[in-house]
Amino acid sequence: MNSDLFDQAVDILARNDKGTYTVPTHGLYPFQWNWDSALSAIGLNYINEPRAWTEIETLFSHQWEDGMVPHIIFHQEDDGYFPGPEVWQTGRPVPTSGITQPPVAAFALRRLFNRAKDKEAARTRAAALLPKIAAWHDWFFANRDPEQTGLVAIIHPWESGRDNSIDWDDAFSRVPTEGVGAFTRRDTLHTDPAHRPTQEQYQRYIWLVERFRSLGWDNSKLHEASPFRVVDPGFNAILLRSCADLADMADDLGETALAETSRARVAKGIAALEAHWSDKYKQYLCYDRAIGALIDSPSIGGLLPVFAPIPEERATAIAARLETLGNRVKYLVPSHDPDVEDFDGRRYWRGPAWLIVNYMIADGLARDGYDQVAARVVSDSVELIRIGGFAEYFDPMNGAPCGGPHFTWTAAMVMEFLK
Ligand code: 9YW
């Protein structure tokens, strides 16, 4: 039975493989997405080790000169997605978007590095990628943490990877909609509009893109220029875990200075995360940097820090919180607390469970010894696939599959859960 599921996952990866990169799913997302690729490489590694490395190398071959790694690379023309290159206008040789996504690449690379059968090839390829990933991390701290707090802000909800989270609602309401030209969405042609962000949210997404575009995509200006600046503990946890993993690889490759810089970032960032802890919810919260206040919204972004080396007391509290949530939903982990009025079990990041987040949470829990709750997250994830197939996301209340089908990173995560 499980080997069936594994084989199906292999088929999905093959189906979405474009040779040097994978698409998240055909139709809905016909290009290369940043964190999808990094996490999908972990699955590709089961099938073809060199191909898995290529996935991450392709991503980094489109890194900007300033160090940013864009969230979408438009390798080929396809009018099935909006907003395409003509909206972003970033002036890149191969068109890309102008914003970034959760920096999970160093974590993924370390998985490939540690599991490599061909150790020598892995050392050579890792040595070439390490400075590029380091440059991306440098870019984050230079451009998204100008006051050197130790934590970085996202300046567009798409950067978080959790596009329409309830977390952004208040901060996002300060983003205007006036002046945005008419546009036609494509996402709702491929999937049920009830599972997607609203039209008003799309207007604000595009307003921000147009604002950044008007500043020539100059990252030294965008943080200050964005009315939306949010410090997401989940996003930062991914960055800090990646900094820790980069440090370990740097040590292995004799890059001691890089290892030290990265470890110092981890220590500073984890200490800074303390200010995001909520005793009310027993989890971390986002911080709205534009107004200087925590955001009173208990989402998965506040549980994801268990992926990073947070203090034991915090990890214990998050494990307990997940157990409580496990009594509220049939399938862990809901992307938002179901007791919140705006929770919507089918609408994208406002409630549904996503296997990639489950994977990162389960990884952190298992590392810290919370085996029982980690096992629950894993078995719920596998069960979701068994009932609903390799969907983009799932209703945590009844397991209904939502969004697009045949998802690459969903398949990659299933391979990890079954291994
Ligand atoms: C979009 C590809 C991407 C993910 C994001 C997810 C969604 C794309 O799909 O965003 O156009 O809204 O929110 O995390 O990388 O799978």
Tab-separated table of C-alpha atoms in Angstrom, residues 18-417:
chain	number	residue	atom	x	y	z
A	18	LYS	CA	11.077	19.977	-17.085
A	19	GLY	CA	14.624	18.614	-17.268
A	20	THR	CA	16.513	21.124	-15.141
A	21	TYR	CA	13.660	22.298	-12.933
A	22	THR	CA	10.206	21.149	-11.888
A	23	VAL	CA	6.906	23.020	-12.072
A	24	PRO	CA	4.729	22.851	-8.921
A	25	THR	CA	1.883	21.509	-11.103
A	26	HIS	CA	1.055	21.973	-14.778
A	27	GLY	CA	-1.617	24.543	-15.663
A	28	LEU	CA	-1.937	26.455	-12.395
A	29	TYR	CA	1.818	27.067	-11.836
A	30	PRO	CA	3.734	26.518	-15.097
A	31	PHE	CA	7.127	27.966	-13.970
A	32	GLN	CA	9.787	27.346	-11.336
A	33	TRP	CA	8.925	28.462	-7.804
A	34	ASN	CA	11.691	29.032	-5.277
A	35	TRP	CA	10.778	27.110	-2.124
A	36	ASP	CA	8.831	24.505	-4.093
A	37	SER	CA	12.042	23.650	-5.936
A	38	ALA	CA	14.201	23.451	-2.831
A	39	LEU	CA	11.795	21.104	-1.062
A	40	SER	CA	11.070	19.094	-4.204
A	41	ALA	CA	14.789	18.416	-4.609
A	42	ILE	CA	14.602	16.306	-1.445
A	43	GLY	CA	12.099	14.054	-3.226
A	44	LEU	CA	14.010	14.037	-6.514
A	45	ASN	CA	17.013	12.778	-4.574
A	46	TYR	CA	15.262	9.423	-4.098
A	47	ILE	CA	15.045	8.987	-7.840
A	48	ASN	CA	18.147	10.617	-9.261
A	49	GLU	CA	20.795	12.238	-7.081
A	50	PRO	CA	22.453	14.476	-9.713
A	51	ARG	CA	19.038	15.664	-10.911
A	52	ALA	CA	18.147	16.732	-7.364
A	53	TRP	CA	21.241	18.942	-7.198
A	54	THR	CA	20.439	20.398	-10.605
A	55	GLU	CA	17.053	21.558	-9.292
A	56	ILE	CA	18.743	23.813	-6.722
A	57	GLU	CA	21.527	24.853	-9.102
A	58	THR	CA	18.965	26.011	-11.664
A	59	LEU	CA	17.283	28.132	-9.028
A	60	PHE	CA	20.576	29.780	-8.086
A	61	SER	CA	21.591	30.385	-11.662
A	62	HIS	CA	18.823	33.011	-11.675
A	63	GLN	CA	20.012	34.742	-8.516
A	64	TRP	CA	20.160	38.512	-8.849
A	65	GLU	CA	23.452	40.410	-8.664
A	66	ASP	CA	22.413	41.836	-5.287
A	67	GLY	CA	22.009	38.306	-3.876
A	68	MET	CA	18.235	37.933	-4.000
A	69	VAL	CA	16.818	34.666	-5.275
A	70	PRO	CA	13.459	35.395	-6.930
A	71	HIS	CA	10.260	33.609	-6.048
A	72	ILE	CA	9.362	32.689	-9.659
A	73	ILE	CA	11.565	32.009	-12.671
A	74	PHE	CA	9.621	32.281	-15.906
A	75	HIS	CA	11.665	29.790	-17.923
A	76	GLN	CA	9.221	29.723	-20.793
A	77	GLU	CA	6.218	31.668	-21.954
A	78	ASP	CA	2.848	30.569	-20.650
A	79	ASP	CA	-0.209	32.773	-20.422
A	80	GLY	CA	-1.919	30.422	-17.981
A	81	TYR	CA	-0.536	32.322	-14.970
A	82	PHE	CA	-1.064	35.848	-13.713
A	83	PRO	CA	0.979	37.963	-12.985
A	84	GLY	CA	3.485	37.039	-15.691
A	85	PRO	CA	6.776	38.720	-16.717
A	86	GLU	CA	4.996	41.615	-18.424
A	87	VAL	CA	3.646	42.685	-15.039
A	88	TRP	CA	6.878	42.214	-13.064
A	89	GLN	CA	9.174	43.843	-15.652
A	90	THR	CA	12.329	43.042	-13.713
A	91	GLY	CA	14.550	43.267	-16.792
A	92	ARG	CA	16.254	39.924	-16.204
A	93	PRO	CA	17.694	37.926	-19.130
A	94	VAL	CA	15.381	35.048	-18.209
A	95	PRO	CA	12.384	36.832	-16.688
A	96	THR	CA	11.820	36.454	-12.953
A	97	SER	CA	9.538	37.948	-10.345
A	98	GLY	CA	11.029	40.706	-8.194
A	99	ILE	CA	10.384	39.357	-4.704
A	100	THR	CA	11.666	36.318	-2.843
A	101	GLN	CA	10.281	33.321	-0.906
A	102	PRO	CA	11.097	31.337	2.275
A	103	PRO	CA	14.838	30.543	2.139
A	104	VAL	CA	14.663	26.821	2.659
A	105	ALA	CA	17.460	26.031	0.156
A	106	ALA	CA	20.293	25.550	2.678
A	107	PHE	CA	18.175	23.114	4.676
A	108	ALA	CA	17.327	21.151	1.530
A	109	LEU	CA	20.895	21.208	0.333
A	110	ARG	CA	22.136	19.821	3.621
A	111	ARG	CA	19.673	16.936	3.261
A	112	LEU	CA	21.139	16.179	-0.178
A	113	PHE	CA	24.676	16.634	1.104
A	114	ASN	CA	24.265	14.305	4.081
A	115	ARG	CA	22.486	11.636	2.061
A	116	ALA	CA	24.749	11.765	-0.985
A	117	LYS	CA	25.984	8.419	-2.205
A	118	ASP	CA	28.534	10.148	-4.389
A	119	LYS	CA	30.307	12.113	-1.646
A	120	GLU	CA	32.876	13.647	-3.886
A	121	ALA	CA	30.382	15.031	-6.367
A	122	ALA	CA	28.342	16.343	-3.457
A	123	ARG	CA	31.328	18.188	-1.993
A	124	THR	CA	32.138	19.812	-5.318
A	125	ARG	CA	28.585	20.857	-6.012
A	126	ALA	CA	27.997	22.042	-2.433
A	127	ALA	CA	31.208	24.090	-2.499
A	128	ALA	CA	29.910	25.901	-5.598
A	129	LEU	CA	26.461	26.521	-4.116
A	130	LEU	CA	27.518	27.586	-0.629
A	131	PRO	CA	28.715	31.120	-1.505
A	132	LYS	CA	25.530	31.692	-3.503
A	133	ILE	CA	23.306	30.692	-0.618
A	134	ALA	CA	25.469	32.755	1.735
A	135	ALA	CA	24.997	35.758	-0.584
A	136	TRP	CA	21.232	35.262	-0.437
A	137	HIS	CA	21.297	35.163	3.370
A	138	ASP	CA	23.524	38.289	3.394
A	139	TRP	CA	20.998	39.965	1.127
A	140	PHE	CA	18.211	39.205	3.603
A	141	PHE	CA	19.983	40.669	6.590
A	142	ALA	CA	21.197	43.733	4.655
A	143	ASN	CA	17.932	44.587	2.903
A	144	ARG	CA	15.185	43.204	5.093
A	145	ASP	CA	16.638	43.962	8.498
A	146	PRO	CA	18.037	47.468	8.075
A	147	GLU	CA	17.970	48.103	11.827
A	148	GLN	CA	19.826	44.872	12.562
A	149	THR	CA	17.219	43.388	14.851
A	150	GLY	CA	18.258	39.858	13.906
A	151	LEU	CA	14.961	39.138	12.097
A	152	VAL	CA	13.914	39.943	8.540
A	153	ALA	CA	10.636	41.343	7.210
A	154	ILE	CA	8.646	40.266	4.199
A	155	ILE	CA	7.376	43.151	2.061
A	156	HIS	CA	4.715	41.240	0.099
A	157	PRO	CA	2.424	38.425	1.327
A	158	TRP	CA	3.620	36.271	-1.604
A	159	GLU	CA	7.093	36.284	-0.063
A	160	SER	CA	5.848	34.422	2.995
A	161	GLY	CA	4.615	31.543	0.849
A	162	ARG	CA	1.376	31.876	2.865
A	163	ASP	CA	-0.254	34.273	0.432
A	164	ASN	CA	-3.635	35.037	2.003
A	165	SER	CA	-3.022	34.143	5.655
A	166	ILE	CA	-5.348	35.779	8.176
A	167	ASP	CA	-2.087	37.104	9.694
A	168	TRP	CA	-1.809	39.694	6.936
A	169	ASP	CA	-5.407	40.980	6.949
A	170	ASP	CA	-4.899	44.130	9.055
A	171	ALA	CA	-1.467	45.022	7.695
A	172	PHE	CA	-2.667	44.343	4.167
A	173	SER	CA	-5.706	46.609	4.572
A	174	ARG	CA	-3.221	49.491	4.613
A	175	VAL	CA	-2.122	48.621	1.090
A	176	PRO	CA	-4.213	50.720	-1.307
A	177	THR	CA	-6.131	49.400	-4.292
A	178	GLU	CA	-6.499	52.754	-6.068
A	179	GLY	CA	-4.761	53.113	-9.386
A	180	VAL	CA	-4.294	49.417	-10.051
A	181	GLY	CA	-4.993	48.757	-13.731
A	182	ALA	CA	-7.558	46.179	-14.849
A	183	PHE	CA	-6.266	42.606	-14.937
A	184	THR	CA	-7.541	39.107	-15.522
A	185	ARG	CA	-6.676	36.445	-13.007
A	186	ARG	CA	-5.868	32.968	-14.273
A	187	ASP	CA	-5.745	31.015	-11.009
A	188	THR	CA	-9.530	30.869	-10.799
A	189	LEU	CA	-9.709	29.275	-14.253
A	190	HIS	CA	-7.739	26.289	-12.950
A	191	THR	CA	-9.206	25.875	-9.457
A	192	ASP	CA	-12.296	26.574	-7.386
A	193	PRO	CA	-12.415	30.349	-6.606
A	194	ALA	CA	-13.650	29.448	-3.103
A	195	HIS	CA	-10.226	27.879	-2.461
A	196	ARG	CA	-8.298	30.977	-3.588
A	197	PRO	CA	-7.562	34.543	-2.418
A	198	THR	CA	-10.239	37.174	-3.089
A	199	GLN	CA	-10.251	39.721	-5.924
A	200	GLU	CA	-9.574	42.548	-3.461
A	201	GLN	CA	-6.514	40.723	-2.156
A	202	TYR	CA	-5.275	40.329	-5.718
A	203	GLN	CA	-5.658	44.082	-6.261
A	204	ARG	CA	-3.460	44.734	-3.251
A	205	TYR	CA	-0.924	42.127	-4.355
A	206	ILE	CA	-0.665	43.918	-7.678
A	207	TRP	CA	-0.550	47.378	-6.099
A	208	LEU	CA	2.613	46.310	-4.248
A	209	VAL	CA	4.154	44.847	-7.403
A	210	GLU	CA	3.476	48.112	-9.251
A	211	ARG	CA	4.972	50.129	-6.390
A	212	PHE	CA	8.180	48.095	-6.341
A	213	ARG	CA	8.357	48.168	-10.115
A	214	SER	CA	8.138	51.976	-10.063
A	215	LEU	CA	11.271	51.939	-7.879
A	216	GLY	CA	13.163	49.879	-10.445
A	217	TRP	CA	13.263	46.833	-8.147
A	218	ASP	CA	16.025	48.503	-6.158
A	219	ASN	CA	16.109	46.396	-3.014
A	220	SER	CA	17.879	49.086	-1.027
A	221	LYS	CA	14.634	51.105	-1.291
A	222	LEU	CA	11.847	48.543	-1.199
A	223	HIS	CA	11.734	47.739	2.524
A	224	GLU	CA	11.175	51.378	3.478
A	225	ALA	CA	8.870	51.977	0.530
A	226	SER	CA	6.504	49.129	1.316
A	227	PRO	CA	3.434	49.851	3.431
A	228	PHE	CA	3.481	46.102	4.148
A	229	ARG	CA	6.438	45.066	6.332
A	230	VAL	CA	5.816	42.043	8.516
A	231	VAL	CA	8.204	39.912	10.549
A	232	ASP	CA	6.854	36.384	10.233
A	233	PRO	CA	8.258	33.946	12.814
A	234	GLY	CA	7.745	31.023	10.429
A	235	PHE	CA	9.657	32.681	7.623
A	236	ASN	CA	12.436	33.646	10.020
A	237	ALA	CA	12.539	30.129	11.468
A	238	ILE	CA	13.163	28.789	7.978
A	239	LEU	CA	15.929	31.350	7.466
A	240	LEU	CA	17.525	30.569	10.835
A	241	ARG	CA	17.316	26.809	10.332
A	242	SER	CA	18.930	27.348	6.942
A	243	CYS	CA	21.663	29.473	8.535
A	244	ALA	CA	22.342	26.609	10.995
A	245	ASP	CA	22.430	24.055	8.176
A	246	LEU	CA	24.659	26.300	6.083
A	247	ALA	CA	27.028	26.590	9.054
A	248	ASP	CA	27.241	22.795	9.374
A	249	MET	CA	28.002	22.367	5.682
A	250	ALA	CA	30.524	25.199	5.828
A	251	ASP	CA	32.289	23.397	8.673
A	252	ASP	CA	32.391	20.197	6.645
A	253	LEU	CA	33.910	22.080	3.730
A	254	GLY	CA	36.450	23.966	5.834
A	255	GLU	CA	34.704	27.335	5.470
A	256	THR	CA	35.047	28.312	9.114
A	257	ALA	CA	34.425	32.047	8.731
A	258	LEU	CA	31.126	31.394	6.977
A	259	ALA	CA	30.171	28.865	9.646
A	260	GLU	CA	30.805	31.450	12.360
A	261	THR	CA	28.842	34.251	10.694
A	262	SER	CA	25.919	31.915	10.117
A	263	ARG	CA	25.905	30.612	13.692
A	264	ALA	CA	26.013	34.151	15.061
A	265	ARG	CA	22.906	34.906	12.981
A	266	VAL	CA	21.121	31.901	14.412
A	267	ALA	CA	21.886	32.934	17.996
A	268	LYS	CA	20.824	36.543	17.431
A	269	GLY	CA	17.661	35.630	15.539
A	270	ILE	CA	16.486	33.023	18.037
A	271	ALA	CA	17.004	35.517	20.874
A	272	ALA	CA	15.032	38.159	18.942
A	273	LEU	CA	12.176	35.703	18.347
A	274	GLU	CA	11.468	35.760	22.093
A	275	ALA	CA	9.694	39.091	21.646
A	276	HIS	CA	7.206	37.265	19.366
A	277	TRP	CA	6.171	34.714	21.983
A	278	SER	CA	2.540	34.890	23.095
A	279	ASP	CA	1.586	33.496	26.478
A	280	LYS	CA	-2.042	33.877	25.457
A	281	TYR	CA	-1.742	31.471	22.520
A	282	LYS	CA	1.360	29.515	23.598
A	283	GLN	CA	2.960	30.117	20.244
A	284	TYR	CA	4.811	32.827	18.345
A	285	LEU	CA	3.070	35.717	16.561
A	286	CYS	CA	3.891	37.938	13.602
A	287	TYR	CA	5.054	41.498	14.140
A	288	ASP	CA	3.818	44.392	12.042
A	289	ARG	CA	6.970	46.444	11.561
A	290	ALA	CA	5.103	49.271	9.804
A	291	ILE	CA	3.169	50.117	12.999
A	292	GLY	CA	5.444	48.474	15.582
A	293	ALA	CA	2.985	45.959	17.062
A	294	LEU	CA	2.515	42.215	17.354
A	295	ILE	CA	-0.305	40.791	15.232
A	296	ASP	CA	-2.926	39.060	17.366
A	297	SER	CA	-3.419	36.091	15.022
A	298	PRO	CA	-2.553	32.453	15.855
A	299	SER	CA	-1.408	30.831	12.626
A	300	ILE	CA	0.946	28.122	11.529
A	301	GLY	CA	3.595	30.845	11.140
A	302	GLY	CA	3.846	30.797	14.915
A	303	LEU	CA	4.257	27.012	15.160
A	304	LEU	CA	6.804	26.627	12.393
A	305	PRO	CA	9.628	27.992	14.584
A	306	VAL	CA	9.927	24.488	16.050
A	307	PHE	CA	11.817	23.793	12.804
A	308	ALA	CA	14.572	26.111	14.081
A	309	PRO	CA	16.706	25.571	17.200
A	310	ILE	CA	14.348	27.432	19.572
A	311	PRO	CA	14.632	27.134	23.389
A	312	GLU	CA	13.375	23.856	24.841
A	313	GLU	CA	10.637	25.556	26.829
A	314	ARG	CA	9.182	26.979	23.617
A	315	ALA	CA	9.411	23.696	21.739
A	316	THR	CA	7.618	21.914	24.584
A	317	ALA	CA	4.835	24.499	24.516
A	318	ILE	CA	4.464	24.186	20.729
A	319	ALA	CA	4.296	20.390	20.967
A	320	ALA	CA	1.519	20.743	23.558
A	321	ARG	CA	-0.277	23.304	21.408
A	322	LEU	CA	-0.201	20.905	18.470
A	323	GLU	CA	-1.745	18.210	20.637
A	324	THR	CA	-4.564	20.583	21.553
A	325	LEU	CA	-5.068	21.516	17.903
A	326	GLY	CA	-5.101	17.792	17.146
A	327	ASN	CA	-8.270	17.486	19.212
A	328	ARG	CA	-9.929	20.268	17.222
A	329	VAL	CA	-9.185	19.036	13.706
A	330	LYS	CA	-9.194	15.633	12.113
A	331	TYR	CA	-5.922	16.246	10.282
A	332	LEU	CA	-2.980	18.241	11.581
A	333	VAL	CA	-1.705	20.893	11.016
A	334	PRO	CA	-4.337	23.554	10.198
A	335	SER	CA	-2.697	26.683	8.784
A	336	HIS	CA	-4.833	28.723	11.135
A	337	ASP	CA	-6.382	28.165	14.535
A	338	PRO	CA	-9.917	26.831	13.834
A	339	ASP	CA	-11.303	28.767	16.807
A	340	VAL	CA	-10.660	32.050	15.036
A	341	GLU	CA	-13.785	33.409	13.335
A	342	ASP	CA	-12.117	33.960	9.959
A	343	PHE	CA	-10.809	30.395	9.775
A	344	ASP	CA	-11.760	28.795	6.463
A	345	GLY	CA	-10.781	25.152	6.058
A	346	ARG	CA	-10.723	25.342	2.267
A	347	ARG	CA	-9.355	28.752	1.445
A	348	TYR	CA	-5.646	28.398	0.788
A	349	TRP	CA	-3.633	29.624	3.800
A	350	ARG	CA	-6.635	30.552	5.964
A	351	GLY	CA	-7.089	27.090	7.439
A	352	PRO	CA	-6.052	24.212	5.148
A	353	ALA	CA	-3.254	21.794	5.982
A	354	TRP	CA	-0.160	21.845	3.740
A	355	LEU	CA	2.231	18.907	3.660
A	356	ILE	CA	5.366	21.015	3.319
A	357	VAL	CA	4.636	22.806	6.567
A	358	ASN	CA	3.745	19.509	8.218
A	359	TYR	CA	7.100	18.169	7.105
A	360	MET	CA	9.100	21.023	8.589
A	361	ILE	CA	7.128	20.923	11.842
A	362	ALA	CA	7.473	17.134	12.136
A	363	ASP	CA	11.192	17.404	11.438
A	364	GLY	CA	11.699	19.892	14.275
A	365	LEU	CA	9.506	17.933	16.691
A	366	ALA	CA	11.323	14.674	15.991
A	367	ARG	CA	14.737	16.331	16.345
A	368	ASP	CA	13.723	17.668	19.766
A	369	GLY	CA	12.270	14.330	20.927
A	370	TYR	CA	8.522	15.033	20.698
A	371	ASP	CA	8.023	11.735	18.960
A	372	GLN	CA	4.359	11.167	19.631
A	373	VAL	CA	3.078	14.417	18.202
A	374	ALA	CA	5.595	14.204	15.347
A	375	ALA	CA	4.182	10.760	14.509
A	376	ARG	CA	0.651	12.143	14.519
A	377	VAL	CA	1.617	14.890	12.052
A	378	VAL	CA	3.248	12.297	9.796
A	379	SER	CA	0.386	9.802	9.911
A	380	ASP	CA	-2.217	12.526	9.307
A	381	SER	CA	-0.201	13.685	6.296
A	382	VAL	CA	-0.024	10.213	4.774
A	383	GLU	CA	-3.706	9.641	5.458
A	384	LEU	CA	-4.606	12.884	3.656
A	385	ILE	CA	-2.834	11.630	0.542
A	386	ARG	CA	-4.395	8.225	0.790
A	387	ILE	CA	-7.886	9.763	0.813
A	388	GLY	CA	-7.446	12.768	-1.443
A	389	GLY	CA	-4.405	12.235	-3.648
A	390	PHE	CA	-1.440	14.554	-4.080
A	391	ALA	CA	-3.368	17.802	-3.808
A	392	GLU	CA	-1.984	21.267	-3.170
A	393	TYR	CA	-3.629	21.468	0.296
A	394	PHE	CA	-6.388	19.846	2.356
A	395	ASP	CA	-9.319	20.771	4.549
A	396	PRO	CA	-8.076	19.828	8.046
A	397	MET	CA	-11.624	19.135	9.241
A	398	ASN	CA	-12.536	16.395	6.780
A	399	GLY	CA	-9.488	15.863	4.568
A	400	ALA	CA	-11.095	17.210	1.367
A	401	PRO	CA	-8.390	17.838	-1.262
A	402	CYS	CA	-8.195	21.493	-2.380
A	403	GLY	CA	-6.409	23.661	-4.939
A	404	GLY	CA	-4.492	22.063	-7.779
A	405	PRO	CA	-3.803	18.333	-8.304
A	406	HIS	CA	-0.548	16.354	-8.857
A	407	PHE	CA	1.615	18.616	-6.737
A	408	THR	CA	5.380	18.242	-6.901
A	409	TRP	CA	6.279	19.278	-3.361
A	410	THR	CA	3.359	17.335	-1.912
A	411	ALA	CA	4.775	14.243	-3.640
A	412	ALA	CA	8.304	14.991	-2.406
A	413	MET	CA	7.079	15.307	1.168
A	414	VAL	CA	5.157	12.047	0.949
A	415	MET	CA	8.377	10.300	-0.048
A	416	GLU	CA	10.000	11.678	3.078
A	417	PHE	CA	7.051	10.667	5.280
